[in-house]
Structure formats: C-alpha cells, structure tokens
Amino acid sequence: MVDLTQLMENEVFMAFASYATIVLSKMMFMSTATAFYRLTRKAFANPEDCTGSGKGENAKKYLRTDDRVERVRRAHLNDLENIVPFLGIGLLYSLSGPDLSMALLHFRLFVGSRIYHTIAYLTPLPQPNRALSFFLGYAVTISMAYRLLRSKLYL
Amino acid sequence: MVDLTQLMENEVFMAFASYATIVLSKMMFMSTATAFYRLTRKAFANPEDCTGSGKGENAKKYLRTDDRVERVRRAHLNDLENIVPFLGIGLLYSLSGPDLSMALLHFRLFVGSRIYHTIAYLTPLPQPNRALSFFLGYAVTISMAYRLLRSKLYL
Amino acid sequence: MVDLTQLMENEVFMAFASYATIVLSKMMFMSTATAFYRLTRKAFANPEDCTGSGKGENAKKYLRTDDRVERVRRAHLNDLENIVPFLGIGLLYSLSGPDLSMALLHFRLFVGSRIYHTIAYLTPLPQPNRALSFFLGYAVTISMAYRLLRSKLYL
C-alpha cells in the first residue's frame, strides 16, 4: 500500500484542502438555514413535510413558497454554481505546482468572497455588495483557470 | 511518465473511488427519471420539447409543471447539494491517510443514506424518513470535514 | 515538501485537467449570461437588485420571471447536474491508468457534447438536438464509470 500522506505534506495542497473544506462546510450550512426557515415560517414544498404543522386539509395551506426560504435557496444554488468550479479548477491548480503565497492569495480571496456573498444575500445588504463579492470569487476562479491552462494545456 | 496506478493501490482511495462513482451514477439516474416523468406526464419546460406531443397551439398546453416532475427535480437538487460536499471533502479525507475501516464506515453510511433518501423522496415515505436520511448523510460529511481540519489545517 | 509536478507529467491527467477547466469555464459563462439577460430584460429575483432600474413602487414591477432568463437558468442547472458527475468520475478514471487515446476520446466527446448542448438550449435549436447532446455526454460519463468500477471496485 502506498503512503499517500506525502500528498498532504505539500503545503499548497494542504492549504487547498483546508479552504475547500471550509467553503464546502459553509455551503452545507445553507441546507440547515433552508430547513430552519421552512420550519419557522411553515412553508413546505412536499405534502408529507406539512404533517407536523397541521392535519388534513389544514396542512395543505403550508404547501407554499416564502420569500425568506426562496432567498436562502437562491443563495444556496449560487454557492453550488460557483463552488463547483472552484473545487475542480482549484484542485487541478493546486497540483500544477503554483507558488505558495500566490495560491494562498487565491484561496483566501475566494473563501472570503463567498462568505461575504452569503452575508450580503441573507441580510440583505444593498447592491452592489452581493454583485461585487460574486465577481471577486468569479475572477479568482478564472485567474486559476488561466494559470492552469497557460502552463499545462494538453488537448 | 509517472505510473499513477500506485494511487489506485491505496485501499482507502480505491474505496472512495468506488463509492463516489456509485453515488454519482445514482444521481445521474435522476436525470433519466425526470425525462421519464416529463414524457409520460407531458409536462415540459421548453416550447421546443412539446412538439412530439402535439402541434401548434395544442402543443403549448404541455408547457406546465407537474407535481411528480417537480418532486424528482427537488430530489435531484438535494442530491447535488449534498453529493458535491461529499466529493470534495471525501476526496481530501481519503488522501489524509485515515484508518481503512473508519473510512469505509463513512463512505457506506453516506451512500446508503443517499439511496434511502431518494427512495423516501420518490415513494414518498412519510416523514421523518427523508429528514433522517438527509441528516445521516449530512453528519457523515461533517464528521469527515472535522477529522480533516483537525489533522491537516493550513490557513 | 513533495514535488507534485510529477502528477502533471502524466498525460492522461494533464488532458483531464485541461478539458475539465474548459468545461467548468464554459459553465461559469452561464452566470454571466444570466446576469446579462436579467439586466437587459429587467427581470430580477431580489428587491435589492431592482434599484438600478427604478425607484420605490416602480422598481417592484421588475421582480418577475422572464422566459429568456429562465431558459439560461435551466441550461445552467443542467450543466451542474452533468458536469459534477464528469468531474468526480473523470478524475478517478484519469487516475486509474486508462489508455491515453481512449481517455482523450471520452474527454473530447463530453466537452463537445456540453458545448453543443448549450448552443442547442440557448438558440434554441429544434429537438432532438438538445436531447442527443445531453445523452452523448451522459453516455460518456457512464462509460467512464463502468470502466472504473470494472477494474477497481472496492466495497
């Protein structure tokens, strides 16, 4: 059996592992936030979820959408749409031997921008708070993709 | 050229590869289920998809939502929201040198919980079947994230 | 510190890195397309996004859905649903030591099918253009999953 721990002795890879785990944990928190708002605001998507809030016909009125729930769901989907490229491109970028300080800069900016994006979406803060945090994370991912393709393109 | 097959000789990594492939294949099945219900229930999202079911004005009535289709789509999105963190955190966890039996326990519980979640969502089974299977998969991923960050944090 | 650049000297892995980066960049373009259509068609999902288009009560009329915006969003979600399995299964497949020409065939067909899928969805082209490009990408991913599980299954 091969000792894979050598991969984890690479500092860039360890940094990527840490930041990726943090940003994924943040994304998972959105599921809890959705469940919280669905329960406190009694706004469910499935008939079987309403039975804790009422019986029979009375329960069906909780099959509805709620602004707060929909807002969390949009923030969650936006996370998915942006964290998936970061995971894929970031993993490959980490393996391509970048400079440690440059890699840390990318990871920190991305994770910071996504945390700020969530705060701006859920508060909500006035625009362009959310738009700017979105574009910062976007630009960081594009920058990693550019460096990766420039140095390692193989088609 | 480097022989990467050594990575695949690591038992934890092979186990992760197998379970990740299985749970991703299960997720892909949801696309087929959506297509199946859209076709059998004639409920489409795009005008160009309706032409097989009717002509002209007659076709437009199939541009509608259907409870069954929306249920499959919600199950699919829930899969995405939970399998993406499992893939990212699970991959890094596998590379961090965990105990084989502990890793297998995590992978098996996660894949089992997602398969049961799909059954509970599509049947549908009464709550809390779906909620418990969701939280089991969630807890497994958080447990891997915790072990990873505790042993390898690098910020 | 370990020199990870050896991983990037593996031709299959480099090819995977290149195609994965390209298809993820294409997916990220969908966010820009959504923003473009939301701004030009003045169709927003959040009250705070409308303030650039009008004041007070006047702004609220822009809180609406638009066919064009919804079409881009469906194409984006379909990308997510299909590119996530490709990333996970493709990464593990790349590490399992496949034949280079076979791996390139898989990657090229997948990336080509997703680009054509986006064109077919956004134009829109008549069916079965979109359906066939979807199933081509789907079949490529299943083929990689099958090869991976056949050679490396460990449960």
Coordinates of C-alpha atoms in Angstrom, one line a residue:
Chain A
M1 CA 0.0 0.0 0.0
V2 CA 1.3 3.4 -0.9
D3 CA 1.7 6.1 1.7
L4 CA -0.5 8.9 0.4
T5 CA 0.4 11.2 3.3
Q6 CA 3.1 12.6 1.2
L7 CA 0.4 14.4 -0.8
M8 CA -0.7 16.0 2.4
E9 CA 2.8 17.2 3.1
N10 CA 2.6 19.5 0.1
E11 CA 1.8 22.9 1.6
V12 CA -0.3 24.2 -1.4
F13 CA -2.3 21.0 -1.4
M14 CA -2.9 21.2 2.4
A15 CA -4.0 24.8 2.1
F16 CA -6.4 23.9 -0.7
A17 CA -7.8 21.0 1.4
S18 CA -8.4 23.4 4.3
Y19 CA -10.0 26.2 2.3
A20 CA -12.1 23.8 0.2
T21 CA -13.4 22.1 3.4
I22 CA -14.3 25.4 5.0
V23 CA -16.2 26.7 1.9
L24 CA -18.0 23.4 1.5
S25 CA -19.0 23.4 5.2
K26 CA -20.3 26.9 4.7
M27 CA -22.3 25.7 1.7
M28 CA -23.8 22.8 3.8
F29 CA -24.9 25.4 6.4
M30 CA -27.3 26.7 3.7
S31 CA -29.3 23.4 3.9
T32 CA -29.7 24.0 7.7
A33 CA -30.8 27.6 7.0
T34 CA -33.4 26.4 4.5
A35 CA -34.7 23.8 6.9
F36 CA -34.8 26.4 9.7
Y37 CA -36.8 28.9 7.6
R38 CA -39.2 26.2 6.3
L39 CA -40.0 25.1 9.8
T40 CA -40.3 28.5 11.5
R41 CA -42.2 30.1 8.6
K42 CA -44.2 26.9 7.8
A43 CA -43.6 27.0 4.1
F44 CA -43.0 23.5 2.7
A45 CA -42.5 22.0 -0.8
N46 CA -43.9 18.5 -0.1
P47 CA -47.2 17.4 1.4
E48 CA -45.5 14.9 3.7
D49 CA -43.5 17.7 5.3
C50 CA -46.6 19.6 6.4
T51 CA -48.0 16.9 8.8
G52 CA -46.0 18.3 11.7
S53 CA -47.8 21.7 11.3
G54 CA -51.4 20.6 10.9
K55 CA -53.8 17.8 9.9
G56 CA -55.6 17.0 6.7
E57 CA -56.9 20.0 4.7
N58 CA -55.4 22.3 7.3
A59 CA -51.9 21.0 6.5
K60 CA -52.2 21.8 2.7
K61 CA -52.1 25.5 3.3
Y62 CA -48.4 25.2 4.3
L63 CA -47.6 24.0 0.8
R64 CA -46.4 27.4 -0.3
T65 CA -43.4 29.5 -1.1
D66 CA -42.0 32.1 1.2
D67 CA -39.7 35.0 0.3
R68 CA -37.2 34.2 3.0
V69 CA -37.0 30.5 2.1
E70 CA -36.6 31.3 -1.6
R71 CA -33.9 33.8 -0.8
V72 CA -31.8 31.1 1.1
R73 CA -32.4 28.7 -1.8
R74 CA -31.1 31.1 -4.4
A75 CA -28.1 31.8 -2.2
H76 CA -27.5 28.0 -1.9
L77 CA -27.8 27.5 -5.7
N78 CA -25.4 30.4 -6.4
D79 CA -22.9 28.7 -4.0
L80 CA -23.2 25.5 -5.9
E81 CA -22.7 27.2 -9.2
N82 CA -19.5 28.9 -8.0
I83 CA -18.0 26.4 -5.6
V84 CA -18.1 23.5 -8.0
P85 CA -15.8 25.4 -10.5
F86 CA -13.6 26.4 -7.6
L87 CA -13.3 22.8 -6.4
G88 CA -12.5 21.4 -9.8
I89 CA -10.2 24.2 -11.1
G90 CA -8.7 24.7 -7.6
L91 CA -7.7 21.1 -7.2
L92 CA -6.0 20.9 -10.6
Y93 CA -4.4 24.3 -10.0
S94 CA -3.0 23.1 -6.6
L95 CA -1.5 20.1 -8.3
S96 CA 0.2 22.2 -11.0
G97 CA 2.8 23.5 -8.6
P98 CA 1.9 27.1 -8.1
D99 CA 3.8 29.5 -5.8
L100 CA 2.5 29.0 -2.2
S101 CA 1.9 32.7 -1.5
M102 CA 0.0 33.1 -4.8
A103 CA -2.1 30.0 -4.1
L104 CA -2.9 31.2 -0.6
L105 CA -4.0 34.6 -2.0
H106 CA -6.4 32.9 -4.4
F107 CA -7.9 30.5 -1.8
R108 CA -8.3 33.2 0.8
L109 CA -9.9 35.7 -1.6
F110 CA -12.3 33.1 -2.9
V111 CA -13.4 31.8 0.5
G112 CA -13.7 35.4 1.9
S113 CA -15.8 36.5 -1.2
R114 CA -18.2 33.5 -0.8
I115 CA -18.7 34.2 3.0
Y116 CA -19.3 37.9 2.3
H117 CA -21.7 36.9 -0.6
T118 CA -23.8 34.8 1.8
I119 CA -23.9 37.6 4.3
A120 CA -24.9 40.1 1.6
Y121 CA -27.6 37.8 0.2
L122 CA -29.2 36.8 3.5
T123 CA -29.2 40.2 5.3
P124 CA -29.8 41.5 2.6
L125 CA -27.2 44.3 2.1
P126 CA -27.9 46.8 -0.7
Q127 CA -26.3 46.2 -4.1
P128 CA -23.5 46.2 -5.3
N129 CA -22.3 44.3 -2.1
R130 CA -23.6 41.0 -3.4
A131 CA -22.6 41.6 -7.0
L132 CA -19.0 42.6 -6.1
S133 CA -18.5 39.6 -3.9
F134 CA -19.8 37.4 -6.6
F135 CA -17.5 38.9 -9.2
L136 CA -14.5 38.7 -6.9
G137 CA -15.0 34.9 -6.4
Y138 CA -15.6 34.6 -10.2
A139 CA -12.4 36.5 -11.1
V140 CA -10.3 34.4 -8.7
T141 CA -11.5 31.1 -10.3
I142 CA -10.9 32.5 -13.8
S143 CA -7.4 33.5 -12.7
M144 CA -6.6 30.0 -11.5
A145 CA -8.1 28.5 -14.8
Y146 CA -6.0 30.9 -16.8
R147 CA -2.7 30.0 -15.0
L148 CA -3.6 26.3 -15.3
L149 CA -4.3 26.3 -19.0
R150 CA -1.4 28.6 -19.8
S151 CA 1.1 26.2 -18.2
K152 CA -0.4 22.8 -18.7
L153 CA -2.7 22.8 -21.7
Y154 CA -3.0 19.4 -23.3
L155 CA -5.8 18.9 -25.8
Chain B
M1 CA 5.5 9.5 -17.5
V2 CA 4.6 8.6 -13.9
D3 CA 2.7 5.4 -13.1
L4 CA -0.3 6.7 -11.3
T5 CA -1.7 3.3 -10.7
Q6 CA 0.1 3.4 -7.3
L7 CA -2.6 5.9 -6.2
M8 CA -5.2 3.2 -7.1
E9 CA -3.3 0.7 -5.0
N10 CA -4.2 2.6 -1.9
E11 CA -7.2 0.8 -0.4
V12 CA -8.9 3.9 1.1
F13 CA -8.6 5.8 -2.2
M14 CA -10.0 2.8 -4.2
A15 CA -12.9 2.6 -1.8
F16 CA -13.6 6.3 -2.2
A17 CA -13.4 5.9 -6.0
S18 CA -15.9 3.1 -5.9
Y19 CA -18.4 4.7 -3.6
A20 CA -18.1 8.1 -5.3
T21 CA -18.8 6.5 -8.7
I22 CA -21.8 4.6 -7.3
V23 CA -23.4 7.7 -5.7
L24 CA -22.7 9.8 -8.8
S25 CA -24.3 7.2 -11.0
K26 CA -27.3 7.2 -8.7
M27 CA -27.5 11.0 -9.0
M28 CA -27.3 10.7 -12.8
F29 CA -30.3 8.3 -12.7
M30 CA -32.4 11.3 -11.5
S31 CA -32.0 12.9 -14.9
T32 CA -33.4 9.8 -16.5
A33 CA -36.3 9.8 -14.0
T34 CA -37.1 13.5 -14.8
A35 CA -37.1 12.8 -18.5
F36 CA -39.3 9.7 -18.0
Y37 CA -41.9 11.7 -16.0
R38 CA -41.8 14.7 -18.4
L39 CA -42.5 12.4 -21.3
T40 CA -45.2 10.2 -19.7
R41 CA -47.0 13.1 -18.0
K42 CA -46.4 15.5 -20.9
A43 CA -45.2 18.3 -18.7
F44 CA -42.3 20.3 -20.4
A45 CA -40.3 23.4 -19.6
N46 CA -39.4 24.4 -23.2
P47 CA -41.7 25.0 -26.2
E48 CA -39.4 23.0 -28.5
D49 CA -39.8 19.9 -26.2
C50 CA -43.6 19.8 -26.7
T51 CA -43.6 19.2 -30.5
G52 CA -43.6 15.4 -30.0
S53 CA -46.8 15.7 -28.1
G54 CA -48.9 18.0 -30.3
K55 CA -48.9 20.7 -33.0
G56 CA -49.1 24.5 -32.8
E57 CA -51.4 25.9 -30.1
N58 CA -52.2 22.4 -29.0
A59 CA -48.6 21.8 -28.0
K60 CA -48.4 24.9 -25.7
K61 CA -50.7 23.3 -23.2
Y62 CA -47.9 20.9 -22.3
L63 CA -45.7 23.8 -21.1
R64 CA -46.7 23.2 -17.5
T65 CA -45.4 21.9 -14.2
D66 CA -46.3 18.6 -12.8
D67 CA -46.1 17.5 -9.1
R68 CA -44.3 14.3 -9.9
V69 CA -41.7 16.0 -12.2
E70 CA -41.1 18.8 -9.6
R71 CA -40.7 16.1 -6.9
V72 CA -37.9 14.4 -8.9
R73 CA -36.3 17.7 -9.6
R74 CA -36.2 18.6 -5.9
A75 CA -34.7 15.2 -5.1
H76 CA -32.1 15.8 -7.8
L77 CA -31.1 19.2 -6.5
N78 CA -30.9 17.9 -2.9
D79 CA -28.5 15.2 -4.3
L80 CA -26.4 17.9 -5.9
E81 CA -26.3 20.0 -2.7
N82 CA -25.1 17.0 -0.6
I83 CA -23.0 14.9 -3.0
V84 CA -20.8 17.9 -4.0
P85 CA -19.6 18.4 -0.4
F86 CA -19.1 14.6 -0.1
L87 CA -17.0 14.5 -3.3
G88 CA -14.8 17.4 -2.2
I89 CA -14.4 16.6 1.5
G90 CA -14.3 12.8 0.9
L91 CA -11.5 13.1 -1.7
L92 CA -9.4 15.2 0.6
Y93 CA -10.3 13.0 3.6
S94 CA -9.2 9.9 1.6
L95 CA -5.8 11.5 0.9
S96 CA -5.2 12.4 4.5
G97 CA -4.4 8.8 5.5
P98 CA -7.5 7.8 7.5
D99 CA -8.0 4.3 9.0
L100 CA -9.5 2.0 6.3
S101 CA -12.3 0.6 8.4
M102 CA -13.3 4.1 9.6
A103 CA -13.2 5.4 6.0
L104 CA -15.3 2.5 4.8
L105 CA -17.9 3.2 7.5
H106 CA -18.1 6.9 6.4
F107 CA -18.5 6.0 2.7
R108 CA -21.0 3.2 3.2
L109 CA -23.2 5.3 5.6
F110 CA -23.2 8.2 3.1
V111 CA -24.0 6.2 0.0
G112 CA -26.7 4.2 1.9
S113 CA -28.2 7.4 3.3
R114 CA -28.5 9.0 -0.1
I115 CA -30.0 5.9 -1.7
Y116 CA -32.6 5.7 1.1
H117 CA -33.2 9.5 0.8
T118 CA -34.1 9.0 -2.9
I119 CA -36.5 6.1 -2.1
A120 CA -38.1 8.2 0.7
Y121 CA -38.4 11.2 -1.6
L122 CA -39.8 9.5 -4.7
T123 CA -42.2 7.0 -3.0
P124 CA -42.9 9.3 -0.9
L125 CA -42.4 7.7 2.5
P126 CA -43.9 9.7 5.5
Q127 CA -41.5 11.9 7.4
P128 CA -39.2 11.7 9.2
N129 CA -37.8 9.0 6.8
R130 CA -36.5 11.6 4.4
A131 CA -35.3 14.0 7.1
L132 CA -33.4 11.3 9.0
S133 CA -31.6 10.0 5.8
F134 CA -30.7 13.6 4.9
F135 CA -29.2 14.3 8.4
L136 CA -27.3 11.0 8.4
G137 CA -25.6 11.9 5.1
Y138 CA -25.0 15.4 6.4
A139 CA -23.5 14.2 9.7
V140 CA -21.1 11.8 7.8
T141 CA -19.8 14.6 5.7
I142 CA -19.3 16.9 8.7
S143 CA -17.5 14.1 10.5
M144 CA -15.1 13.8 7.6
A145 CA -14.6 17.6 7.4
Y146 CA -13.9 17.7 11.2
R147 CA -11.3 14.9 11.0
L148 CA -9.6 16.5 8.0
L149 CA -9.4 20.0 9.6
R150 CA -8.3 18.7 12.9
S151 CA -5.4 16.9 11.5
K152 CA -4.4 19.0 8.5
L153 CA -5.5 22.6 8.9
Y154 CA -3.3 25.0 7.0
L155 CA -4.6 28.5 6.6
Chain C
M1 CA 7.9 19.1 0.5
V2 CA 6.9 16.7 -2.2
D3 CA 7.1 17.7 -5.8
L4 CA 3.6 17.2 -7.1
T5 CA 4.5 18.3 -10.6
Q6 CA 5.1 14.7 -11.4
L7 CA 1.3 14.2 -11.4
M8 CA 1.1 16.9 -14.0
E9 CA 3.6 15.0 -16.1
N10 CA 1.1 12.2 -16.6
E11 CA -0.5 12.8 -20.0
V12 CA -4.0 11.5 -19.2
F13 CA -4.1 13.6 -16.0
M14 CA -3.0 16.7 -17.9
A15 CA -5.6 16.1 -20.6
F16 CA -8.3 15.7 -17.9
A17 CA -7.1 18.9 -16.2
S18 CA -7.3 20.8 -19.5
Y19 CA -10.8 19.6 -20.5
A20 CA -12.2 19.9 -17.0
T21 CA -11.0 23.5 -16.8
I22 CA -12.5 24.3 -20.2
V23 CA -15.9 22.8 -19.4
L24 CA -16.0 24.5 -16.0
S25 CA -15.2 27.8 -17.6
K26 CA -18.0 27.3 -20.1
M27 CA -20.3 26.6 -17.1
M28 CA -19.2 29.8 -15.4
F29 CA -20.1 31.7 -18.6
M30 CA -23.7 30.8 -17.8
S31 CA -23.7 33.0 -14.8
T32 CA -22.6 35.9 -16.9
A33 CA -25.3 35.1 -19.5
T34 CA -27.9 35.1 -16.7
A35 CA -26.7 38.4 -15.4
F36 CA -26.7 39.9 -18.9
Y37 CA -30.4 38.8 -19.6
R38 CA -31.5 39.9 -16.1
L39 CA -30.1 43.4 -16.7
T40 CA -31.2 43.9 -20.4
R41 CA -34.6 42.4 -19.8
K42 CA -35.1 43.9 -16.3
A43 CA -36.2 40.7 -14.7
F44 CA -34.8 40.3 -11.2
A45 CA -35.3 37.8 -8.3
N46 CA -34.4 40.1 -5.4
P47 CA -35.9 43.5 -4.5
E48 CA -32.4 45.0 -3.8
D49 CA -31.4 44.2 -7.5
C50 CA -34.2 46.4 -8.9
T51 CA -33.0 49.7 -7.6
G52 CA -30.8 50.3 -10.6
S53 CA -33.9 50.1 -12.9
G54 CA -36.4 52.3 -11.0
K55 CA -37.4 53.8 -7.6
G56 CA -39.9 52.7 -4.9
E57 CA -43.1 51.0 -6.2
N58 CA -41.9 51.5 -9.7
A59 CA -38.9 49.2 -9.0
K60 CA -41.1 46.3 -7.8
K61 CA -42.5 45.6 -11.2
Y62 CA -39.1 44.3 -12.2
L63 CA -39.4 41.5 -9.7
R64 CA -40.5 39.0 -12.3
T65 CA -39.5 36.0 -14.3
D66 CA -38.6 36.2 -18.0
D67 CA -38.6 33.3 -20.5
R68 CA -35.1 34.1 -21.7
V69 CA -33.6 34.3 -18.1
E70 CA -35.4 31.1 -17.1
R71 CA -34.0 29.3 -20.2
V72 CA -30.4 30.2 -19.3
R73 CA -31.0 29.1 -15.7
R74 CA -32.3 25.7 -16.8
A75 CA -29.3 25.3 -19.1
H76 CA -27.0 26.2 -16.2
L77 CA -28.6 23.8 -13.8
N78 CA -28.4 21.0 -16.5
D79 CA -24.7 21.8 -16.8
L80 CA -24.3 21.5 -13.0
E81 CA -26.2 18.2 -12.9
N82 CA -24.0 16.7 -15.7
I83 CA -20.6 18.3 -15.1
V84 CA -20.4 17.3 -11.4
P85 CA -20.5 13.6 -12.3
F86 CA -18.0 14.2 -15.1
L87 CA -15.6 15.9 -12.7
G88 CA -15.8 13.2 -10.0
I89 CA -15.9 10.1 -12.2
G90 CA -13.5 11.7 -14.7
L91 CA -10.9 12.5 -12.1
L92 CA -11.0 8.9 -10.6
Y93 CA -11.0 7.4 -14.2
S94 CA -7.9 9.5 -15.1
L95 CA -6.1 8.2 -12.0
S96 CA -7.0 4.5 -12.8
G97 CA -4.4 4.4 -15.7
P98 CA -6.6 4.3 -18.8
D99 CA -5.3 4.3 -22.3
L100 CA -4.4 7.9 -23.4
S101 CA -6.3 7.8 -26.8
M102 CA -9.4 6.2 -25.1
A103 CA -9.3 8.9 -22.3
L104 CA -8.9 11.7 -24.9
L105 CA -11.9 10.3 -26.8
H106 CA -14.0 10.4 -23.6
F107 CA -13.0 13.9 -22.6
R108 CA -13.4 15.4 -26.1
L109 CA -16.8 13.9 -26.7
F110 CA -18.0 15.1 -23.3
V111 CA -16.8 18.7 -23.6
G112 CA -18.0 18.8 -27.2
S113 CA -21.5 17.5 -26.2
R114 CA -21.8 20.1 -23.4
I115 CA -20.8 23.0 -25.7
Y116 CA -23.3 21.8 -28.3
H117 CA -26.0 21.3 -25.6
T118 CA -25.6 25.0 -24.5
I119 CA -25.9 26.2 -28.1
A120 CA -28.9 24.0 -28.7
Y121 CA -30.5 25.2 -25.4
L122 CA -29.9 28.9 -25.9
T123 CA -30.6 29.3 -29.6
P124 CA -32.9 27.2 -29.2
L125 CA -32.4 24.5 -31.9
P126 CA -35.3 22.2 -32.5
Q127 CA -35.3 18.8 -30.7
P128 CA -33.7 16.3 -30.8
N129 CA -30.6 18.5 -31.0
R130 CA -30.5 19.2 -27.2
A131 CA -31.7 15.7 -26.2
L132 CA -29.0 14.0 -28.3
S133 CA -26.2 16.2 -27.0
F134 CA -27.4 15.5 -23.4
F135 CA -27.4 11.7 -24.0
L136 CA -24.0 11.8 -25.6
G137 CA -22.5 13.5 -22.5
Y138 CA -24.4 11.1 -20.3
A139 CA -23.2 8.0 -22.1
V140 CA -19.6 9.2 -22.0
T141 CA -19.8 9.6 -18.2
I142 CA -21.5 6.2 -17.7
S143 CA -18.8 4.6 -19.9
M144 CA -16.0 6.0 -17.7
A145 CA -17.9 4.9 -14.5
Y146 CA -18.3 1.4 -16.0
R147 CA -14.5 1.1 -16.8
L148 CA -13.6 2.4 -13.4
L149 CA -15.9 0.1 -11.4
R150 CA -15.0 -2.9 -13.6
S151 CA -11.2 -2.5 -13.0
K152 CA -11.1 -1.0 -9.5
L153 CA -14.2 -1.9 -7.5
Y154 CA -13.5 -2.0 -3.7
L155 CA -16.6 -2.0 -1.5

